[in-house]
Coordinates of C-alpha atoms in Angstrom, one line a residue:
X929 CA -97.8 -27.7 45.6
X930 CA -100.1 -24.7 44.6
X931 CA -99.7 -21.2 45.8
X932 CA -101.5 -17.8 44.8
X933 CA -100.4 -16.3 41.9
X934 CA -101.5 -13.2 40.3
X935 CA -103.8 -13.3 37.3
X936 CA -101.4 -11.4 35.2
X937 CA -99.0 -14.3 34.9
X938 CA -101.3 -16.3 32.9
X939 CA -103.1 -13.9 30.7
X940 CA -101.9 -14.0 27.1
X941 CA -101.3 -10.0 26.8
X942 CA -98.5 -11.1 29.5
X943 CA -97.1 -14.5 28.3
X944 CA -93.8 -13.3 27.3
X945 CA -93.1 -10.8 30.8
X946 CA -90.8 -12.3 32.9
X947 CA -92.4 -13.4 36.1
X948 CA -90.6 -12.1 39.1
X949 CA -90.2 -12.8 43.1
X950 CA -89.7 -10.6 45.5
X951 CA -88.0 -11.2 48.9
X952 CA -88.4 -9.4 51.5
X953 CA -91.9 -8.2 50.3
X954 CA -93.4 -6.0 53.0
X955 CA -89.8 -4.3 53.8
X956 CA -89.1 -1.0 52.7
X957 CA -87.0 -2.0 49.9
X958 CA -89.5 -4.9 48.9
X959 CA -92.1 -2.6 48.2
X960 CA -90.0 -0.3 46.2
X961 CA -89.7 -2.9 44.1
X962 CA -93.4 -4.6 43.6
X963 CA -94.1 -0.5 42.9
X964 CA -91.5 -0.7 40.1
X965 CA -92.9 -4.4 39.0
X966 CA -96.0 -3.0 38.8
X967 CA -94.7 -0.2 36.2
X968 CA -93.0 -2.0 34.7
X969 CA -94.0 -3.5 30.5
X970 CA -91.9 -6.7 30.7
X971 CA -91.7 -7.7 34.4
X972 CA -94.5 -9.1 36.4
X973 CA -94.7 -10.0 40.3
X974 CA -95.2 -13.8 40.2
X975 CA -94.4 -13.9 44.1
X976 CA -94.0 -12.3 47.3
X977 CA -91.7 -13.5 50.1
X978 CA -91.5 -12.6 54.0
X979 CA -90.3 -14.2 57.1
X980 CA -93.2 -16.5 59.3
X981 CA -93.4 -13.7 61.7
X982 CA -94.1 -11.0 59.6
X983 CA -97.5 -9.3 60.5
X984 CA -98.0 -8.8 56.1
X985 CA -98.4 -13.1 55.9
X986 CA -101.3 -13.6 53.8
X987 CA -102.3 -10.2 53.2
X988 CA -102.1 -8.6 49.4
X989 CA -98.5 -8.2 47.9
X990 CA -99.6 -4.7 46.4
X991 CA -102.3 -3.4 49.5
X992 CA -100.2 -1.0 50.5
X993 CA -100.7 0.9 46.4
X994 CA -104.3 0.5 46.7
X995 CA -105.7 -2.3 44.8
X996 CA -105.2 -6.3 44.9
X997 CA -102.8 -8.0 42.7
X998 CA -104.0 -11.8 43.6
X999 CA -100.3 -12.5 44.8
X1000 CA -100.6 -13.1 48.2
X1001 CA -97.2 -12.5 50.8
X1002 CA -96.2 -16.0 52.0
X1003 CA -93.3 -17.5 54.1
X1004 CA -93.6 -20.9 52.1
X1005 CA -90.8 -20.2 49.7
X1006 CA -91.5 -23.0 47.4
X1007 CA -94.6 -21.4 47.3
X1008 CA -93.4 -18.2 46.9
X1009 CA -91.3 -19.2 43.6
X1010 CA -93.5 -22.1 42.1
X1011 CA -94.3 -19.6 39.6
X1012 CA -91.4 -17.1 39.1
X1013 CA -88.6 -17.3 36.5
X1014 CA -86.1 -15.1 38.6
X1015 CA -86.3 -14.3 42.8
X1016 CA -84.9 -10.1 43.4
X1017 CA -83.5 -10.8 47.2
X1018 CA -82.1 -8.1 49.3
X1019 CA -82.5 -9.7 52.5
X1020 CA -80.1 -11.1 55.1
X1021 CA -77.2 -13.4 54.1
X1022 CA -78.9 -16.4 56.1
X1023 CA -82.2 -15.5 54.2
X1024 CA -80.8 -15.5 50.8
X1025 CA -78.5 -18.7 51.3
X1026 CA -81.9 -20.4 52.0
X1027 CA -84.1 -19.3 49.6
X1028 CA -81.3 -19.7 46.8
X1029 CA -81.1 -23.4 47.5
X1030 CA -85.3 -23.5 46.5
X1031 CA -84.2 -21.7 43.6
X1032 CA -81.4 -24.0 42.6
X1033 CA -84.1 -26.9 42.9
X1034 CA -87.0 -25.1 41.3
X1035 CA -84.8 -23.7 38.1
X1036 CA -85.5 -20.1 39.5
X1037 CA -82.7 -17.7 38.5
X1038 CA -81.4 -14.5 41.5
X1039 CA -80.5 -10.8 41.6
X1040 CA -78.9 -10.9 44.9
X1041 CA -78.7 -7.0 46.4
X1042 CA -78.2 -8.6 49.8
X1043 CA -74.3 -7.6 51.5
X1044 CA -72.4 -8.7 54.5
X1045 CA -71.4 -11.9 53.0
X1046 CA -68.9 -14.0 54.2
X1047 CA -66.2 -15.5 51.7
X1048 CA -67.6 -19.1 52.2
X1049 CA -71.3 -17.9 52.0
X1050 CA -70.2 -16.2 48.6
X1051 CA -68.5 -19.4 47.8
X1052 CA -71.7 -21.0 48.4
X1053 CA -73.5 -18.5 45.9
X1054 CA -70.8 -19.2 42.8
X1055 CA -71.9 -23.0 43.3
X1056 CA -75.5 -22.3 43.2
X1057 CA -74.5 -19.8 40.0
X1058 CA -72.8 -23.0 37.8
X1059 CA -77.1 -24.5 38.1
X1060 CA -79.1 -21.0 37.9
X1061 CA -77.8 -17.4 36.2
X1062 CA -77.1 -15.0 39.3
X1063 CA -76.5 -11.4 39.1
X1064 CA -75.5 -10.3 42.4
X1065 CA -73.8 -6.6 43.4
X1066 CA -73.5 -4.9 46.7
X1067 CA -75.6 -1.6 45.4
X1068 CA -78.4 -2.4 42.0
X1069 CA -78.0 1.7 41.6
X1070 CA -76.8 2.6 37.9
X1071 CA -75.3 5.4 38.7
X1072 CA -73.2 3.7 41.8
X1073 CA -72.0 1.4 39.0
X1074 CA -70.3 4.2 37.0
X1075 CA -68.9 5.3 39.6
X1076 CA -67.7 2.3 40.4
X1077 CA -66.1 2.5 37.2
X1078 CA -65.0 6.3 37.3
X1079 CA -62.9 4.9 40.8
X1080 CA -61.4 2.4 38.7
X1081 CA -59.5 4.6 36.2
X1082 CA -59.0 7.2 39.4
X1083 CA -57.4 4.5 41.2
X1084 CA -55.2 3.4 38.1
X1085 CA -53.9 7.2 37.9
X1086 CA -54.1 8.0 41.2
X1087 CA -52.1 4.9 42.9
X1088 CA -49.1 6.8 44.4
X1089 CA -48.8 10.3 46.0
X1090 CA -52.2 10.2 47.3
X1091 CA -54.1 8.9 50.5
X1092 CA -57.5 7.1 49.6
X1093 CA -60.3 7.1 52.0
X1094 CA -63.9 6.2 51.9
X1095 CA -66.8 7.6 53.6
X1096 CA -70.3 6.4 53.7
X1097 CA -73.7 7.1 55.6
X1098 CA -76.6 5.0 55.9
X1099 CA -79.9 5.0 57.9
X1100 CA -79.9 3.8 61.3
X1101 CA -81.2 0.6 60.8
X1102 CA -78.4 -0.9 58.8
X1103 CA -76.9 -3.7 60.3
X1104 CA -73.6 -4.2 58.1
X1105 CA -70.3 -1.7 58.2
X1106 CA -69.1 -0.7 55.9
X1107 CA -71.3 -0.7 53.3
X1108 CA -71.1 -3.5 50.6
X1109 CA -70.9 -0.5 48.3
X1110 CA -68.2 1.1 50.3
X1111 CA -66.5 -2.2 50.1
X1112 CA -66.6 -2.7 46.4
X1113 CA -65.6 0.8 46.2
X1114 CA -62.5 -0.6 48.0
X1115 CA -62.6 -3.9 46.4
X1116 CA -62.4 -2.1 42.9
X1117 CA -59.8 0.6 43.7
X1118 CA -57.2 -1.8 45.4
X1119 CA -57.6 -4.4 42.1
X1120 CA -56.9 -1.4 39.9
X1121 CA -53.7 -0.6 41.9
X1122 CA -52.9 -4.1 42.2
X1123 CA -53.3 -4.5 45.8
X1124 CA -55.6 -6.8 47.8
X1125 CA -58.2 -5.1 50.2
X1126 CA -57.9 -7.3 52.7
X1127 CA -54.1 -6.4 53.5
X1128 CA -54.3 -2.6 52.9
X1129 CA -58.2 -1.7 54.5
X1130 CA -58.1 0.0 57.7
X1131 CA -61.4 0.5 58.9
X1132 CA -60.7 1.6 62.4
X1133 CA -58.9 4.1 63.9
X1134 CA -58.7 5.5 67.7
X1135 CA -55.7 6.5 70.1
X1136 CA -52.5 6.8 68.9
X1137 CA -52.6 5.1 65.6
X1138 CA -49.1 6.9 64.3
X1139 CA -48.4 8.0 60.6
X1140 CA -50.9 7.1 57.9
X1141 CA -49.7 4.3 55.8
X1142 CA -49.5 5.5 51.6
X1143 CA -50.7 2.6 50.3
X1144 CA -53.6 1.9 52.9
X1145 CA -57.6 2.2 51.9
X1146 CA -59.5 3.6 54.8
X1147 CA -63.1 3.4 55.7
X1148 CA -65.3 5.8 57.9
X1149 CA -69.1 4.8 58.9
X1150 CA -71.8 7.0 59.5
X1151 CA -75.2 5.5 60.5
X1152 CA -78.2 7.9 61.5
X1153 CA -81.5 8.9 60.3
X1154 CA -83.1 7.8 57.0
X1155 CA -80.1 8.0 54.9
X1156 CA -80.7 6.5 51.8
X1157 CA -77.1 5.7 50.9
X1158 CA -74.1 8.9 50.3
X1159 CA -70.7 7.5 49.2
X1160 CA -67.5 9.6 48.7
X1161 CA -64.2 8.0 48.2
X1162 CA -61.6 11.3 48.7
X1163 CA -58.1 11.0 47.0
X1164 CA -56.2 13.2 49.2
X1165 CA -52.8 14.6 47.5
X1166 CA -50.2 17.1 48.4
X1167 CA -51.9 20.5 47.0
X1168 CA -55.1 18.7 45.9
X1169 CA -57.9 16.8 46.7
X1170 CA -60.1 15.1 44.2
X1171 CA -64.1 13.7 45.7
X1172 CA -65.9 11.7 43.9
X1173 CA -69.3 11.1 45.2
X1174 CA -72.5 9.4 44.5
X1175 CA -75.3 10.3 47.3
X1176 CA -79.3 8.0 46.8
X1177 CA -82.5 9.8 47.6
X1178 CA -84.6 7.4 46.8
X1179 CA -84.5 3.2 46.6
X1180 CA -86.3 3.7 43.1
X1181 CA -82.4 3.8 41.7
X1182 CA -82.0 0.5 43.3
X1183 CA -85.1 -1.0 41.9
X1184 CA -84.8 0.3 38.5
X1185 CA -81.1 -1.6 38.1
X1186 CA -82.7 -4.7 39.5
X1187 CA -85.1 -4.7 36.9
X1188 CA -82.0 -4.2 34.0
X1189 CA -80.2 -6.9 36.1
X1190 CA -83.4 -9.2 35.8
X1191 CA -83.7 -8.3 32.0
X1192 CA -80.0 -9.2 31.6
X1193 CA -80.7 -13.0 33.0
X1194 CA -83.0 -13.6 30.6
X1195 CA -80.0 -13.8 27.7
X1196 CA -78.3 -16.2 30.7
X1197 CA -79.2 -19.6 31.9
X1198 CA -75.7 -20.1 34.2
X1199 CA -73.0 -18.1 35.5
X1200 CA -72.4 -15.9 38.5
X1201 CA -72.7 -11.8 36.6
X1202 CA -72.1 -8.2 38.5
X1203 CA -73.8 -4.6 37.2
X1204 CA -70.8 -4.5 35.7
X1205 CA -71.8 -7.1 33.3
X1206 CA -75.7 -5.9 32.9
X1207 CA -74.7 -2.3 32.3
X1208 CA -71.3 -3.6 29.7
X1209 CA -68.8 -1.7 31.4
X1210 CA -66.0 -4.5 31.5

């Protein structure tokens, strides 16, 4: 099995960067990230993935910057990953399930940035973690993370005598609501109360939905435009209100923690790792 690789991969000034995949490779967030691979000292692109319709098959992984890196954008995932020592995917859940199963073959470690799991797809990802090191998180973003973190000691202080609600906007061509961020926002703030999401989430609300329950989490969706990503998780008291927001203008954020996240697996040759892990905040 052959496929193109670029020439950067086996040169000797760049034996020891850590060859890197990239899923997704003509999508708006794919390219962020061969731009950031291409910055980058220790990371190379070793491979560039897109679905069999895709009009970019065959064509240069790094055209769109101007020059030729010899990796070429192919839907033959074997291909795609014959040479790379960790796959970046921030597909689709179907799309990520199948190219982790050529990773757990091929000894290719993941940083999944891909939401809208379901709990037996994630299930499916923990077993492919205990063959392959896996760092997956619903948002890459460092600063999400921290505030990921900041909501976790809010929640802790915060857990009675105030209503909890989470807002988040996203471009119009997001498929999943809420947000896996939003959700881990949830996810994070219902542990730290000692609560479980799934009984206290409301993420609808229409007609005559009665009094507000205290120790509900609730969600509101905004989709429109080109919104990067905004998040704001308001904890609404009686005389006070405390925001705590983190708004993306640019995808760079999210490439830049994929790259710490890929650096991390390096250190790792099993085991299924969050930001949380890469970034020590546990």
């Amino acid at each position: 099995m052959t496929g193109t690789t670029s020439p950067a991969v086996s040169s000797p000034a760049s034996a020891a960067r850590c060859r890197v995949a990239i899923a997704g490779a003509s999508g708006r967030m794919g390219r962020m990230l061969i731009e950031a691979l291409r910055d980058s000292d220790d990371c190379v692109l070793a491979g560039a993935l897109d679905v069999p319709a895709s009009p970019a098959i065959g064509s240069d992984a790094t055209a769109f910057l101007g020059h030729a890196s010899g990796v070429a954008i192919t839907a033959d995932v074997a291909a795609g990953l014959a040479n790379a020592d960790v796959l970046i995917d921030f597909t689709r859940p179907e799309g990520t399930l199948a190219h982790l199963a050529v990773c757990s073959r091929l000894g290719v470690k993941a940083v999944i940035g891909t939401t809208g799991f379901s709990d037996a797809q994630k299930a499916e990802i923990a077993a492919y973690a205990q063959r392959n090191a896996i760092v997956m998180a619903p948002n890459m973003s460092v600063g999400v993370n921290v505030t990921l973190k900041l909501l976790q000691m809010a929640a802790k202080a915060m857990s009675t005598g105030y209503d909890i609600e989470v807002i988040e906007a996203h471009h119009r061509h997001k498929v999943d609501a809420p947000s896996g961020t939003a959700l881990k926002m949830g996810e994070v703030m219902a542990e730290a109360m000692g609560r479980n999401l799934k009984e206290c989430a409301v993420y609808e609300r229409y007609g005559h939905t009665g009094e507000r329950d205290p120790s509900s989490i609730g969600f509101a969706t905004i989709r429109g435009g080109d919104i990067v990503g905004d998040h704001t998780v308001l904890f609404a008291g009686i005389g006070e209100r405390i925001e705590i927001t983190h708004k993306s203008s640019s995808r760079s954020t999210y490439a830049q923690g994929s790259l710490r996240a890929v650096r991390f697996l390096a250190g790792h040759r099993t085991g299924m790792f969050d930001m949380f892990d890469v970034l020590g905040l546990k």
